[in-house]
CSV table of C-alpha atoms in Angstrom, one decimal:
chain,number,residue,atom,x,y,z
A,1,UNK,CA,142.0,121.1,89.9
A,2,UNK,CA,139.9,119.5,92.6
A,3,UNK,CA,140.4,118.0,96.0
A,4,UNK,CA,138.9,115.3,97.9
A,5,UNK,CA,139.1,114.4,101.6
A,6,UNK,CA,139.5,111.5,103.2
A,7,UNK,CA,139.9,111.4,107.1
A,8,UNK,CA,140.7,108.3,109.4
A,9,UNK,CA,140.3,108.8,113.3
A,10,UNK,CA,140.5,105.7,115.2
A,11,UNK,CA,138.2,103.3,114.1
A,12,UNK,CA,136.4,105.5,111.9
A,13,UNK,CA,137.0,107.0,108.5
A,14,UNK,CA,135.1,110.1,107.3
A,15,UNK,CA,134.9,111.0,103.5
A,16,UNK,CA,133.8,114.6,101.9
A,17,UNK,CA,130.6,114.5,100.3
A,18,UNK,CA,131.5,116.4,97.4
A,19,UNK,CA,134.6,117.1,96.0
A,20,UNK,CA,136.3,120.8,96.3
A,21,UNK,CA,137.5,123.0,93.3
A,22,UNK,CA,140.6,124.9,93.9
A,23,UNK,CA,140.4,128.3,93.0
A,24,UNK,CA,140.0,129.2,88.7
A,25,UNK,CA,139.2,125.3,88.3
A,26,UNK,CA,136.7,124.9,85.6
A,27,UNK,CA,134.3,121.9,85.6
A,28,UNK,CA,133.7,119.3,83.5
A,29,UNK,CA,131.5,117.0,85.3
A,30,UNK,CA,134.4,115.8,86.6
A,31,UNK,CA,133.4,111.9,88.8
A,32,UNK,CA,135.5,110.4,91.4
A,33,UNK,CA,135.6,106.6,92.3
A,34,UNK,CA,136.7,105.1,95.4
A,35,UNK,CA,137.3,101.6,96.1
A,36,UNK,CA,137.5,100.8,99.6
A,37,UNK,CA,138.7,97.1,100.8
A,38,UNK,CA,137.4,95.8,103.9
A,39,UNK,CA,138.6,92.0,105.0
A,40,UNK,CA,135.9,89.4,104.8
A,41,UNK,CA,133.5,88.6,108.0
A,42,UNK,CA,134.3,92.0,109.2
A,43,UNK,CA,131.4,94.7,110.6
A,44,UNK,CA,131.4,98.0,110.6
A,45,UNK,CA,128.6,100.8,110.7
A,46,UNK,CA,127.6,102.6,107.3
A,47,UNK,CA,125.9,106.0,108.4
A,48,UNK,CA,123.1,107.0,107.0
A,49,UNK,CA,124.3,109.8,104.9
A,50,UNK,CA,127.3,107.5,103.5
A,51,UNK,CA,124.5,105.8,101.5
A,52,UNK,CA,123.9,108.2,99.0
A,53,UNK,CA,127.6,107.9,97.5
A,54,UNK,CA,127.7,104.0,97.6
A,55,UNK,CA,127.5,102.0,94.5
A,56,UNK,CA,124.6,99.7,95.6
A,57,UNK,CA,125.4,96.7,93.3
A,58,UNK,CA,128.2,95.9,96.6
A,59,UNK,CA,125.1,94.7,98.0
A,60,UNK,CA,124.5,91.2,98.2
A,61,UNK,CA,120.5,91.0,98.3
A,62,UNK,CA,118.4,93.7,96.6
A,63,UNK,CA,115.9,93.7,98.7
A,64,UNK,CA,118.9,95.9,101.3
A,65,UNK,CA,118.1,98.7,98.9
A,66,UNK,CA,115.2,99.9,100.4
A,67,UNK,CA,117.9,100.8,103.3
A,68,UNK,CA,119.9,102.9,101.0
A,69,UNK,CA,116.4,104.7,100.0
A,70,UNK,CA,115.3,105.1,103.2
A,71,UNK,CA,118.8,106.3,104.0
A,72,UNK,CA,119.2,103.9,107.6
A,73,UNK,CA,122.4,103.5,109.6
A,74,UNK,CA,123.0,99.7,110.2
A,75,UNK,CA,125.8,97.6,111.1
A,76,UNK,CA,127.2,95.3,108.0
A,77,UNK,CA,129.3,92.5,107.4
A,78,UNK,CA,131.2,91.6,104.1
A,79,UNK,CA,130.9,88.5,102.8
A,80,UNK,CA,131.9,87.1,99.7
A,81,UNK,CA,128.8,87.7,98.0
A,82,UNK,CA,128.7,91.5,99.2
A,83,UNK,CA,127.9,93.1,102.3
A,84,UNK,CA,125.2,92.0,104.1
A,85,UNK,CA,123.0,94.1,106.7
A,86,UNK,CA,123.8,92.4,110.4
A,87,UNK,CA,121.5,94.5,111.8
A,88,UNK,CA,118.3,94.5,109.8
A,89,UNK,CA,115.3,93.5,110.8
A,90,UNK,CA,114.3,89.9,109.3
A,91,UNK,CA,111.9,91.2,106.7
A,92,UNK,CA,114.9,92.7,105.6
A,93,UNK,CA,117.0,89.2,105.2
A,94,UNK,CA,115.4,88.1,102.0
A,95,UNK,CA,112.1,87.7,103.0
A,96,UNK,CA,109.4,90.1,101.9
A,97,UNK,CA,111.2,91.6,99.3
A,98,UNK,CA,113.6,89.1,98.2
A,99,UNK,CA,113.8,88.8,94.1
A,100,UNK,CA,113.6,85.2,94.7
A,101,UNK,CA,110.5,84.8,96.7
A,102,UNK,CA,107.7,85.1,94.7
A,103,UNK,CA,105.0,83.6,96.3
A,104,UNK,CA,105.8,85.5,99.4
A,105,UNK,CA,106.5,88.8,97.8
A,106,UNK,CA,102.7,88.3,96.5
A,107,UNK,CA,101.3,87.9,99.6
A,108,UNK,CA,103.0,91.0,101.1
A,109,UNK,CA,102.1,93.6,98.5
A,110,UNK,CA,98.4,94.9,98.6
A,111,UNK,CA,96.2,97.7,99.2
A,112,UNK,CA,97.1,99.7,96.5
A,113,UNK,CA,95.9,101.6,93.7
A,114,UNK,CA,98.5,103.5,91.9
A,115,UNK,CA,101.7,102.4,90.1
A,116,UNK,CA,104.8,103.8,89.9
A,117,UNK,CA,107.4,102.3,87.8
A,118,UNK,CA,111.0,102.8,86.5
A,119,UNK,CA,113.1,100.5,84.2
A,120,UNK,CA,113.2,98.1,81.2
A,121,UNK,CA,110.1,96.4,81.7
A,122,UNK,CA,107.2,94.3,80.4
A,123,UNK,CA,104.4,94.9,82.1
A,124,UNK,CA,100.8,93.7,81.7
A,125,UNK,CA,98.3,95.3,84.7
A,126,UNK,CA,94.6,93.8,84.6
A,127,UNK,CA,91.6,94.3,87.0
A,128,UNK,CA,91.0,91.0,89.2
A,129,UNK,CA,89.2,91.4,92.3
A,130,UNK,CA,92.6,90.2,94.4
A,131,UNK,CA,96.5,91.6,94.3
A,132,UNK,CA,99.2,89.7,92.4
A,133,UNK,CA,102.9,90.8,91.6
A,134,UNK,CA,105.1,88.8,89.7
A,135,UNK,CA,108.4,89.8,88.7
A,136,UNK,CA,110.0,87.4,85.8
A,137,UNK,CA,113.5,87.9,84.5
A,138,UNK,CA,117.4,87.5,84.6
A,139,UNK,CA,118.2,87.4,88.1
A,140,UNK,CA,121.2,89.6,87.8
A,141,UNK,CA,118.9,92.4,86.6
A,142,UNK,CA,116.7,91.6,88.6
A,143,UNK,CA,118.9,93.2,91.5
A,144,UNK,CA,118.5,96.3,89.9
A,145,UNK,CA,114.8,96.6,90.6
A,146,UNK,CA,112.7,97.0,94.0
A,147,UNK,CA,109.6,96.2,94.9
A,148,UNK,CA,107.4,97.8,97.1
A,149,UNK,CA,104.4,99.5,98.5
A,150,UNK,CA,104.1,103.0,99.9
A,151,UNK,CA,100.8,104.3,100.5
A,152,UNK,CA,98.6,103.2,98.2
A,153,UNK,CA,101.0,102.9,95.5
A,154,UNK,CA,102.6,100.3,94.1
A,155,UNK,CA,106.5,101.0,93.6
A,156,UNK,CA,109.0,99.4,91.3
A,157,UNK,CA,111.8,101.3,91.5
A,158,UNK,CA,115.2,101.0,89.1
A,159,UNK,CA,118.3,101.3,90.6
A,160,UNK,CA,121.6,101.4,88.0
A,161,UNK,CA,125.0,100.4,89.2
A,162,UNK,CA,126.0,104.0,89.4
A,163,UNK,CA,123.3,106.1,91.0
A,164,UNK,CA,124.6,109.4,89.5
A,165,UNK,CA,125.3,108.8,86.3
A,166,UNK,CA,122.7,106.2,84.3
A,167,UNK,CA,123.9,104.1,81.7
A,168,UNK,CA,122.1,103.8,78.3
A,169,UNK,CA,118.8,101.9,79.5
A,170,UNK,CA,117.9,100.6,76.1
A,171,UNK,CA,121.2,98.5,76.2
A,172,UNK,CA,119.6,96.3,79.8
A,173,UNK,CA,117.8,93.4,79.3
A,174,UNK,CA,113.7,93.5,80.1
A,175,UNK,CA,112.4,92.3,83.0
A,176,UNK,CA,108.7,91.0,82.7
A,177,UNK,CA,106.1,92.1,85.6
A,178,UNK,CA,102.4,90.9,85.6
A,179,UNK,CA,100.1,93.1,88.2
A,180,UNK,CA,96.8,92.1,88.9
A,181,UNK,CA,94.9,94.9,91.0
A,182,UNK,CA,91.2,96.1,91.7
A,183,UNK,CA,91.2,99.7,90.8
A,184,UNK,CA,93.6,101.4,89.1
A,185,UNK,CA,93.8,105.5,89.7
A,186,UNK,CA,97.5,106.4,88.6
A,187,UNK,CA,99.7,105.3,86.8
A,188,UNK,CA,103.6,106.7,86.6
A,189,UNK,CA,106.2,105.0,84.1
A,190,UNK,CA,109.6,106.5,83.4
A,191,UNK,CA,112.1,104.1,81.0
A,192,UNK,CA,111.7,102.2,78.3
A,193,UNK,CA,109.4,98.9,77.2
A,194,UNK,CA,106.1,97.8,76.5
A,195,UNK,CA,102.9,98.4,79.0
A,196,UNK,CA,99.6,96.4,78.7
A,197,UNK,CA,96.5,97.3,80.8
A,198,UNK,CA,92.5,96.5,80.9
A,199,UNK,CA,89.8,95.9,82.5
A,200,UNK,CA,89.5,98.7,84.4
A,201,UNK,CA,86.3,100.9,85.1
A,202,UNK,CA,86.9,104.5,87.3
A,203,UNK,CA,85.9,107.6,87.4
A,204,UNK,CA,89.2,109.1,87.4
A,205,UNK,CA,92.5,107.8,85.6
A,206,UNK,CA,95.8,109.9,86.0
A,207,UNK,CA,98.6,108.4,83.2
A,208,UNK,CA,102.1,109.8,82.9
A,209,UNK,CA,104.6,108.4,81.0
A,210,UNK,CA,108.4,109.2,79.9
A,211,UNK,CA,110.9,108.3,78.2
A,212,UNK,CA,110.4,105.2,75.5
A,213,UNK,CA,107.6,103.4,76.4
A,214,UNK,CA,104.9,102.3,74.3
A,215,UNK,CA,101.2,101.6,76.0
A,216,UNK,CA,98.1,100.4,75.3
A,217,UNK,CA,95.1,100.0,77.2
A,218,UNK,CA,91.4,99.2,77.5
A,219,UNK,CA,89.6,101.0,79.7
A,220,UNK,CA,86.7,102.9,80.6
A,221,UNK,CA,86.9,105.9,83.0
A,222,UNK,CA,84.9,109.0,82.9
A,223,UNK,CA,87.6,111.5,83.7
A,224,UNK,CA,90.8,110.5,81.9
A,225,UNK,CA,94.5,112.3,82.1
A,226,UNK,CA,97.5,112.0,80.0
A,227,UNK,CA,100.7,113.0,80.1
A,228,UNK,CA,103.4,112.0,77.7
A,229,UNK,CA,107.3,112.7,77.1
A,230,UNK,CA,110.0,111.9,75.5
A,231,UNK,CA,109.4,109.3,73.0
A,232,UNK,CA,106.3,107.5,74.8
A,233,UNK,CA,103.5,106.7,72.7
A,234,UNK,CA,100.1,105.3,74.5
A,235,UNK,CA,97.3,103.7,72.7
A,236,UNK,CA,93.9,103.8,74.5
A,237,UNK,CA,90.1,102.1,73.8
A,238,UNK,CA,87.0,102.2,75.5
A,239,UNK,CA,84.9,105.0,76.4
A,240,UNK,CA,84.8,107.8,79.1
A,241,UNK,CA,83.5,111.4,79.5
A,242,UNK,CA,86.0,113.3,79.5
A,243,UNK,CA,90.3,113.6,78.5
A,244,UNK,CA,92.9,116.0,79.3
A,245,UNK,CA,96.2,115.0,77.1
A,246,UNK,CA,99.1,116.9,77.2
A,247,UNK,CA,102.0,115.1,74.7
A,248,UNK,CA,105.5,117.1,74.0
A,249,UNK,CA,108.3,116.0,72.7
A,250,UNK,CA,108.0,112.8,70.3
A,251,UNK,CA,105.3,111.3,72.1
A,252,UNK,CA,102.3,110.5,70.7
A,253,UNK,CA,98.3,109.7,71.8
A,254,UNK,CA,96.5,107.2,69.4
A,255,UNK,CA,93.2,107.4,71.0
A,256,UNK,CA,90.2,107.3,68.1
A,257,UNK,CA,88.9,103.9,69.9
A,258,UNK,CA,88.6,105.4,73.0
A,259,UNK,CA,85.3,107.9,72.6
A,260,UNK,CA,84.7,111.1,75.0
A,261,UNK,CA,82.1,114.0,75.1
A,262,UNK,CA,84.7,116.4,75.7
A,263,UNK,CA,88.3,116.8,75.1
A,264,UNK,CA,91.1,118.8,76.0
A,265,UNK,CA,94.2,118.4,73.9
A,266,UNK,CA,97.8,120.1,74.2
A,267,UNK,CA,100.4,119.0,71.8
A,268,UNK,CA,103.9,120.7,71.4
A,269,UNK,CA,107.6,119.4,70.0
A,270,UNK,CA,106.7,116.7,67.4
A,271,UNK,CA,104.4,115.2,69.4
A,272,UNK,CA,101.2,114.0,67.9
A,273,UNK,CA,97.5,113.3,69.0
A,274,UNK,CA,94.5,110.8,67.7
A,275,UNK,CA,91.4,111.9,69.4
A,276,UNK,CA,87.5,110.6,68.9
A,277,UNK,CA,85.7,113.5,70.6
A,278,UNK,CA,81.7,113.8,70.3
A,279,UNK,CA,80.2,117.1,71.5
A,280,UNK,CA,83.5,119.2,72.0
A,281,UNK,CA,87.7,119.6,71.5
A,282,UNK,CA,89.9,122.1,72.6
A,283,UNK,CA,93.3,121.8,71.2
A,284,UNK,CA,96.6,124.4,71.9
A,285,UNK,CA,99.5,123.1,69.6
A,286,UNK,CA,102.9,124.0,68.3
A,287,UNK,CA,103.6,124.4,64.8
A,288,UNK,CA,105.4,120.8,64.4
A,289,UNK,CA,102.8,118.8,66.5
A,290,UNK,CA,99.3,117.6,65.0
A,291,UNK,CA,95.8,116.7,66.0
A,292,UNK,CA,93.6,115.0,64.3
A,293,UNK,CA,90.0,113.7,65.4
A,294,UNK,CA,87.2,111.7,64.8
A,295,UNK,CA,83.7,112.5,65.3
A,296,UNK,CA,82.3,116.2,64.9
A,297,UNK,CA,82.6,117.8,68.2
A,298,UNK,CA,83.0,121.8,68.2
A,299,UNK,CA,86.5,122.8,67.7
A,300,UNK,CA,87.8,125.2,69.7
A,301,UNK,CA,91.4,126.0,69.1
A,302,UNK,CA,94.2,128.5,71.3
């Protein structure tokens, strides 16, 4: 029904990057593994384009994973714990982004503002005039998860065992990550767990959040924006001018101790909303979703 090539030429072996369906095959999300066997202590050269059809838990340090994202061609030798980059710069080598290193990876990450994170966390975030990562947890799943900056944002990023085709994330054990930052300005969570944050005064927040996680925070910020999916809920108090929430799906906004002039609330699926609006609410909903208020703002509805 389907083919797959394979093609040695010398020292160098070339695979398909997708598989090819013969003529009237039908698909069924059909998956193809390969396991290749290399001797121990020998090098070779992984191209860059290879990396997206590797399973990255060969690897023997996570902190090589930000290769694989940044899709580099380096030269790699396999060990017994994995294969380990030959090549790589020694930042690389278990330094700045090693699981291990704590007090090192602290130092390195700063200068940012935003979060984006993926996984099966616990994560508390607080305002502290200084920048502090720590990632707590079983080291094996702890290999699964990356930690970086890019830009202003802070990046922990999930990678399964098979790239293409999750597993059930509820069934991974939590990891536990404590974030201390100065500002806070976005925040992006995909996956499932429990989110803590506070402290923090701004005049804009941007929150999205999907899949299962459950939030609450403490904030004030005078423009606030939610969005929720999935099965999310978020819990906010404190006090701000104005909120945009859009929640679909199961998620839900619990926000009559957080207090606005003016808000702006879009609720479809069986999603639900908890606003405390003073001078004015607009609200667009679907007929299975609800939102209910506190104070007596104008109600405007679509």
């Amino acid at each position: 029904m389907v083919e797959y090539g394979i093609v040695a030429a010398d020292s160098a072996v070339t695979f398909d990057s997708n598989l090819t369906f013969k003529p009237d095959a039908k698909f069924r999300a059909q998956r193809l593994d390969i396991d290749v066997y290399v001797p121990v202590h020998q090098k070779l050269v992984i191209d860059a384009a290879l990396w997206r059809l590797i399973d990255t838990d060969v690897i023997s340090d996570g902190s090589y994973r930000r290769i694989m994202l940044n899709e580099e061609t380096q030269t790699w030798e396999v060990t017994e714990h994995g294969l380990t980059c030959a090549s790589c710069p020694p930042t690389l080598e278990g330094k700045e982004y090693s699981s291990s290193d704590n007090d090192e990876r602290q130092s390195d990450l700063r200068d940012f503002n935003s979060l984006d994170l993926q996984g099966m966390f616990d994560v508390r975030i607080e305002q502290g005039d200084h920048y502090q990562v720590d990632v707590e947890g079983d080291d094996e799943e702890r290999r699964h998860y990356e930690v970086y900056v890019n830009g202003e944002t802070l990046v922990v990023d999930f990678d399964d065992d098979k790239r293409f085709w999750k597993r059930n994330l509820l069934s991974r054990p939590e990891i536990r990550i404590r974030i201390t930052m100065p500002n806070l300005k976005n925040l992006d969570i995909s996956g499932a767990g429990k989110l803590r944050f506070s402290g923090f005064q701004e005049e804009s927040i941007n929150i999205e959040m999907t899949g299962a996680v459950s939030a609450e925070g403490d904030v004030e910020s005078e423009k606030m924006t939610v969005k929720l999916t999935g099965a999310s809920t978020l819990e906010l108090n404190g006090h701000g001018q104005f909120l945009q929430a859009d929640v679909v799906g199961a998620s839900g906004l619990k926000a009559y101790g957080y207090e606005v002039n003016h808000a702006v609330i879009s609720a479809h699926g069986a999603s639900s909303a908890r606003v405390n609006a003073v001078d004015r609410l607009e609200i667009d909903k679907g007929v299975a979703s609800t939102v209910s208020h506190k104070g007596n703002p104008e109600i405007i509805k679509d």
